[in-house]
Structures are given as structure tokens and as C-alpha cells.
mmCIF file of C-alpha atoms and ligand atoms in Angstrom:
data_model
loop_
_atom_site.group_PDB
_atom_site.id
_atom_site.type_symbol
_atom_site.label_atom_id
_atom_site.label_comp_id
_atom_site.label_asym_id
_atom_site.label_seq_id
_atom_site.Cartn_x
_atom_site.Cartn_y
_atom_site.Cartn_z
ATOM 1 C CA MET A 7 95.944 39.753 55.966
ATOM 2 C CA ASP A 8 94.339 39.989 58.820
ATOM 3 C CA THR A 9 92.936 43.531 60.097
ATOM 4 C CA TYR A 10 96.362 44.319 62.766
ATOM 5 C CA GLU A 11 98.583 43.971 59.583
ATOM 6 C CA THR A 12 96.174 45.463 57.433
ATOM 7 C CA LEU A 13 97.198 48.621 59.921
ATOM 8 C CA LEU A 14 100.796 48.123 60.702
ATOM 9 C CA THR A 15 101.946 47.303 56.982
ATOM 10 C CA ARG A 16 100.059 50.027 54.931
ATOM 11 C CA ARG A 17 101.499 52.936 52.990
ATOM 12 C CA SER A 18 101.092 55.831 50.982
ATOM 13 C CA CYS A 19 101.506 55.525 47.484
ATOM 14 C CA ARG A 20 102.907 58.118 45.196
ATOM 15 C CA ALA A 21 103.731 56.583 41.644
ATOM 16 C CA TYR A 22 100.679 54.705 40.093
ATOM 17 C CA ASP A 23 100.230 52.985 35.852
ATOM 18 C CA PRO A 24 97.284 55.186 34.855
ATOM 19 C CA ASP A 25 97.595 52.212 32.681
ATOM 20 C CA ARG A 26 95.659 49.714 35.294
ATOM 21 C CA PRO A 27 92.086 50.513 36.629
ATOM 22 C CA VAL A 28 90.725 49.462 40.014
ATOM 23 C CA ASP A 29 87.909 47.546 39.108
ATOM 24 C CA ARG A 30 84.065 48.599 40.293
ATOM 25 C CA GLU A 31 84.046 45.865 42.472
ATOM 26 C CA THR A 32 86.968 47.353 44.752
ATOM 27 C CA LEU A 33 85.868 50.004 44.780
ATOM 28 C CA GLU A 34 82.361 49.304 45.953
ATOM 29 C CA LYS A 35 84.142 47.462 48.312
ATOM 30 C CA VAL A 36 86.948 49.778 49.198
ATOM 31 C CA VAL A 37 84.046 53.321 49.371
ATOM 32 C CA GLU A 38 81.669 50.594 52.044
ATOM 33 C CA ALA A 39 84.642 50.480 54.201
ATOM 34 C CA GLY A 40 84.225 54.093 54.439
ATOM 35 C CA ARG A 41 80.571 54.117 55.325
ATOM 36 C CA PHE A 42 80.641 52.238 58.215
ATOM 37 C CA ALA A 43 83.633 54.135 59.633
ATOM 38 C CA PRO A 44 82.326 55.039 62.822
ATOM 39 C CA SER A 45 80.944 59.101 63.084
ATOM 40 C CA GLY A 46 79.743 61.194 66.086
ATOM 41 C CA MET A 47 76.380 59.874 67.283
ATOM 42 C CA GLY A 48 76.082 58.192 64.027
ATOM 43 C CA ARG A 49 74.921 60.591 62.175
ATOM 44 C CA GLN A 50 76.728 59.884 59.609
ATOM 45 C CA PRO A 51 77.242 63.104 57.938
ATOM 46 C CA VAL A 52 80.427 61.848 55.147
ATOM 47 C CA HIS A 53 79.681 61.736 51.613
ATOM 48 C CA PHE A 54 82.121 60.160 48.429
ATOM 49 C CA VAL A 55 81.673 60.844 45.572
ATOM 50 C CA VAL A 56 83.712 57.949 43.557
ATOM 51 C CA VAL A 57 85.602 59.183 40.219
ATOM 52 C CA THR A 58 87.220 56.885 37.538
ATOM 53 C CA ASP A 59 85.528 59.277 34.500
ATOM 54 C CA ARG A 60 89.066 60.123 33.570
ATOM 55 C CA ALA A 61 88.041 63.288 32.497
ATOM 56 C CA THR A 62 86.807 64.675 36.164
ATOM 57 C CA ARG A 63 89.474 62.367 37.480
ATOM 58 C CA ASP A 64 91.962 64.925 35.191
ATOM 59 C CA ARG A 65 89.713 68.632 36.207
ATOM 60 C CA LEU A 66 89.754 67.663 39.921
ATOM 61 C CA SER A 67 93.660 67.426 39.551
ATOM 62 C CA ARG A 68 94.602 70.677 37.973
ATOM 63 C CA MET A 69 92.353 72.429 40.625
ATOM 64 C CA ASN A 70 94.378 71.286 43.612
ATOM 65 C CA ALA A 71 97.170 71.495 41.919
ATOM 66 C CA ALA A 72 96.436 75.117 40.945
ATOM 67 C CA ILE A 73 95.581 75.369 44.934
ATOM 68 C CA MET A 74 99.345 74.537 45.694
ATOM 69 C CA GLY A 75 100.609 76.756 42.305
ATOM 70 C CA SER A 76 102.051 73.739 40.660
ATOM 71 C CA SER A 77 101.218 72.249 37.398
ATOM 72 C CA ALA A 78 102.260 68.668 38.677
ATOM 73 C CA ASP A 79 99.377 65.475 38.651
ATOM 74 C CA PRO A 80 99.396 65.992 42.831
ATOM 75 C CA PHE A 81 97.130 62.276 42.320
ATOM 76 C CA TYR A 82 100.370 60.273 41.092
ATOM 77 C CA GLU A 83 99.073 59.018 37.330
ATOM 78 C CA ALA A 84 96.895 57.516 39.589
ATOM 79 C CA PRO A 85 93.095 56.447 37.637
ATOM 80 C CA ALA A 86 90.684 56.415 41.278
ATOM 81 C CA VAL A 87 89.687 59.111 43.691
ATOM 82 C CA ILE A 88 87.223 59.311 46.681
ATOM 83 C CA VAL A 89 86.150 62.566 47.459
ATOM 84 C CA VAL A 90 85.601 62.647 50.687
ATOM 85 C CA LEU A 91 83.442 65.451 51.620
ATOM 86 C CA VAL A 92 81.352 65.881 55.356
ATOM 87 C CA ASP A 93 78.009 67.948 56.066
ATOM 88 C CA ASN A 94 79.539 71.014 58.238
ATOM 89 C CA GLN A 95 77.019 71.378 60.336
ATOM 90 C CA VAL A 96 77.662 67.722 62.322
ATOM 91 C CA PRO A 97 79.723 69.719 65.193
ATOM 92 C CA THR A 98 82.078 66.117 64.471
ATOM 93 C CA SER A 99 81.862 66.167 60.775
ATOM 94 C CA GLN A 100 85.540 66.442 60.376
ATOM 95 C CA ASP A 101 87.238 64.147 62.732
ATOM 96 C CA ASP A 102 83.734 61.100 61.319
ATOM 97 C CA GLY A 103 85.241 62.176 57.467
ATOM 98 C CA ALA A 104 89.349 61.352 58.424
ATOM 99 C CA LEU A 105 87.771 58.186 59.878
ATOM 100 C CA ALA A 106 86.427 57.584 57.322
ATOM 101 C CA LEU A 107 89.673 58.487 54.779
ATOM 102 C CA GLY A 108 91.489 56.294 57.259
ATOM 103 C CA ASN A 109 88.790 53.394 56.455
ATOM 104 C CA LEU A 110 89.193 53.643 53.069
ATOM 105 C CA MET A 111 92.872 53.943 53.086
ATOM 106 C CA ASN A 112 93.308 50.335 55.056
ATOM 107 C CA ALA A 113 90.507 48.455 53.295
ATOM 108 C CA ALA A 114 92.806 48.851 49.656
ATOM 109 C CA HIS A 115 95.493 47.913 51.223
ATOM 110 C CA ALA A 116 93.434 44.752 52.664
ATOM 111 C CA LEU A 117 92.656 44.656 49.147
ATOM 112 C CA GLY A 118 96.307 44.781 47.349
ATOM 113 C CA VAL A 119 95.292 48.579 46.214
ATOM 114 C CA GLU A 120 97.577 50.994 46.827
ATOM 115 C CA SER A 121 96.419 54.292 48.049
ATOM 116 C CA CYS A 122 97.361 57.953 49.679
ATOM 117 C CA TRP A 123 95.548 60.326 51.207
ATOM 118 C CA ILE A 124 95.743 63.837 48.659
ATOM 119 C CA HIS A 125 94.812 67.118 51.111
ATOM 120 C CA ARG A 126 92.932 70.416 49.290
ATOM 121 C CA ALA A 127 89.699 69.400 49.488
ATOM 122 C CA GLU A 128 88.878 72.365 51.283
ATOM 123 C CA GLU A 129 89.481 74.526 48.981
ATOM 124 C CA GLU A 130 88.680 72.612 45.388
ATOM 125 C CA PHE A 131 85.080 72.555 46.864
ATOM 126 C CA ASP A 132 84.405 75.916 48.273
ATOM 127 C CA SER A 133 85.655 77.395 44.963
ATOM 128 C CA ALA A 134 82.987 78.222 42.122
ATOM 129 C CA GLU A 135 84.613 75.472 39.690
ATOM 130 C CA GLY A 136 83.967 73.084 42.798
ATOM 131 C CA ARG A 137 80.538 73.887 43.647
ATOM 132 C CA GLU A 138 79.651 73.351 40.111
ATOM 133 C CA LEU A 139 81.849 70.218 39.829
ATOM 134 C CA LEU A 140 78.431 69.463 43.149
ATOM 135 C CA SER A 141 76.209 70.294 41.727
ATOM 136 C CA GLN A 142 76.648 68.670 38.118
ATOM 137 C CA TRP A 143 76.584 64.691 40.592
ATOM 138 C CA GLY A 144 73.745 65.638 42.401
ATOM 139 C CA LEU A 145 75.115 67.376 46.289
ATOM 140 C CA PRO A 146 74.832 70.553 47.442
ATOM 141 C CA ALA A 147 76.521 73.558 46.068
ATOM 142 C CA ASP A 148 75.745 75.723 49.082
ATOM 143 C CA GLY A 149 78.785 76.156 51.491
ATOM 144 C CA SER A 150 76.629 73.256 53.956
ATOM 145 C CA LEU A 151 79.465 70.820 52.709
ATOM 146 C CA ARG A 152 83.044 70.856 53.166
ATOM 147 C CA GLY A 153 85.907 68.656 51.195
ATOM 148 C CA ILE A 154 87.807 66.723 53.883
ATOM 149 C CA GLY A 155 90.689 64.759 51.647
ATOM 150 C CA HIS A 156 90.718 62.681 48.613
ATOM 151 C CA CYS A 157 91.452 59.312 48.582
ATOM 152 C CA ILE A 158 93.339 58.510 45.185
ATOM 153 C CA LEU A 159 93.344 54.328 44.588
ATOM 154 C CA GLY A 160 95.071 52.242 41.563
ATOM 155 C CA TYR A 161 98.439 49.963 41.231
ATOM 156 C CA ALA A 162 102.231 50.847 41.335
ATOM 157 C CA PRO A 163 104.242 50.351 37.933
ATOM 158 C CA ALA A 164 105.350 46.882 38.288
ATOM 159 C CA GLY A 165 108.655 46.447 40.163
ATOM 160 C CA ALA A 166 108.677 50.227 41.556
ATOM 161 C CA PRO A 167 110.411 50.141 44.988
ATOM 162 C CA ALA A 168 107.463 49.539 48.248
ATOM 163 C CA PRO A 169 107.201 52.208 50.429
ATOM 164 C CA LEU A 170 108.587 52.090 53.801
ATOM 165 C CA ALA A 171 107.557 53.792 56.915
ATOM 166 C CA LYS A 172 109.336 56.255 59.243
ATOM 167 C CA PRO A 173 110.765 55.676 62.010
ATOM 168 C CA ARG A 174 108.052 55.707 64.847
ATOM 169 C CA LYS A 175 108.090 58.865 67.475
ATOM 170 C CA GLU A 176 107.731 57.195 70.315
ATOM 171 C CA ASN A 177 104.338 59.494 71.951
ATOM 172 C CA VAL A 178 103.213 57.368 74.406
ATOM 173 C CA ILE A 179 103.270 57.287 78.023
ATOM 174 C CA TRP A 180 101.687 54.423 79.685
ATOM 175 C CA VAL A 181 99.870 55.430 83.106
ATOM 176 C CA ASP A 182 100.102 52.189 85.405
HETATM 177 C C1 LIG B 30 95.844 65.465 56.571
HETATM 178 C C2 LIG B 30 96.747 64.255 55.313
HETATM 179 C C3 LIG B 30 96.883 65.243 54.133
HETATM 180 C C4 LIG B 30 97.597 64.298 53.400
HETATM 181 N N1 LIG B 30 97.960 65.077 52.351
HETATM 182 C C5 LIG B 30 98.694 64.406 51.280
HETATM 183 C C6 LIG B 30 98.913 65.171 49.778
HETATM 184 O O1 LIG B 30 98.324 66.291 49.788
HETATM 185 N N2 LIG B 30 99.884 64.673 49.380
HETATM 186 C C7 LIG B 30 100.304 63.789 49.641
HETATM 187 O O2 LIG B 30 101.192 62.847 48.786
HETATM 188 N N3 LIG B 30 100.247 62.762 51.138
HETATM 189 C C8 LIG B 30 99.706 62.890 51.713
HETATM 190 N N4 LIG B 30 99.161 62.784 52.809
HETATM 191 C C9 LIG B 30 100.036 61.029 52.912
HETATM 192 C C10 LIG B 30 101.040 61.118 54.314
HETATM 193 O O3 LIG B 30 102.987 62.086 53.322
HETATM 194 C C11 LIG B 30 101.708 60.639 54.821
HETATM 195 O O4 LIG B 30 100.095 59.392 55.305
HETATM 196 C C12 LIG B 30 103.295 60.220 55.555
HETATM 197 O O5 LIG B 30 104.250 61.012 55.088
HETATM 198 C C13 LIG B 30 103.138 59.538 56.416
HETATM 199 O O6 LIG B 30 102.922 58.049 55.331
HETATM 200 P P1 LIG B 30 102.691 56.972 55.173
HETATM 201 O O7 LIG B 30 100.940 56.753 54.965
HETATM 202 O O8 LIG B 30 102.728 55.957 54.381
HETATM 203 O O9 LIG B 30 102.323 56.168 56.650
HETATM 204 C C14 LIG B 30 98.716 63.356 53.569
HETATM 205 C C15 LIG B 30 98.734 62.167 55.059
HETATM 206 C C16 LIG B 30 97.568 63.293 55.683
HETATM 207 C C17 LIG B 30 96.355 62.433 56.881
#
């Protein structure tokens, strides 16, 4: 698939086969694409935490669901999650984090892996439990890291219909 086709055909996936993991080499390629996203003044304030450990993945899912007051799995049974956090001292960090997340999802699609951005990482990592996890992972837990989002990754169950893009809004003005 060429790059342009990848950008137009990536879709968010909301049903995963929990028993079909994404292999390590593929996850490394996905996260590498995130690391190469542009950032304001090239400061690279984005941190990636690649979670495949089932217990940690389930813990993040529970924390995320609790923020919504839900008990359903907001990760749709996806077996892998890349948490994207940024150093909030950097003025462009929010934008840098969002761009990195976009790179993760597009790279995943190029490699045949389904993905979706799952929100509420800011609240998740601003909590005592979130800070405890940051500390366990060797990251600063002093409030200097802000959660941007999660990129969930995996494969759709066999036979699942491919998600379609909504019709595009016009939202383009040409000033020739
Ligand atoms: C900032 C942001 C937050 C999102 N949060 C969620 C989320 O929490 N749960 C979810 O299922 N999808 C989430 N999405 C996915 C969007 O719903 C999805 O991108 C949108 O419906 C368009 O579909 P597409 O990605 O297939 O083009 C999020 C996307 C973005 C950009």
C-alpha cells in the first residue's frame, strides 16, 4: 500500500480478537513511526509506553472505563495499547503528541494492523493510580507528564465488516 492510500483508507477499529496478539517486531515498527513524527522545534517531548502485558492492559482499561462511569472495555478487547504522554513543559507538546498518535495509527494500517485512538489519558495519568503506574515504568510521576491518548492495536475478529469512512465535510476553501 502506498503512503497516500494508507492515509485515505485507515479507519478506527472497534472490535478485536483478544487472542491474536501483534508481534513484537510489528509493534516496534509502529512505535518507531511515532518517534519520527514532527515536533515543535524538534524537541521530541513525546513518550510512548507499549503495553502488551495482559494485567496492565486490563488495569488501564478499567481506569479508562471508570473515568466514563462505565464497566465496558473501552479498548474493545484489543491486545496491545501504546500510551502516548508528553512533557507538558514544552509549549507544543499537545500538538506533538497528537501528531505522534496519528503516525502510530497510520503506520499500523500500513502494516496491516487495526487501531483506534482511545481518549481520557489525561485524566487517567493525572490520578494517583496513573502516577503510580508512571513511577513503575520509570517515568516522572510529578505531574510533568500529560496523557494524550492511547493507540489500541490488534486484529479484527475473522469475518468482521470493515469500518467505512463517514462522508467527508466540504470544509475546503480554495483561494487561487
Ligand atoms: C482525539 C480523538 C479521541 C478519540 N477518542 C476515542 C475514544 O475514546 N473511543 C473511540 O472509540 N474512538 C475514539 N476516537 C476515534 C474517532 O471516533 C474516529 O477517529 C472517528 O470516528 C473517525 O473515524 P475513522 O478514524 O475511522 O476515520 C478518537 C479520535 C480522536 C482523534
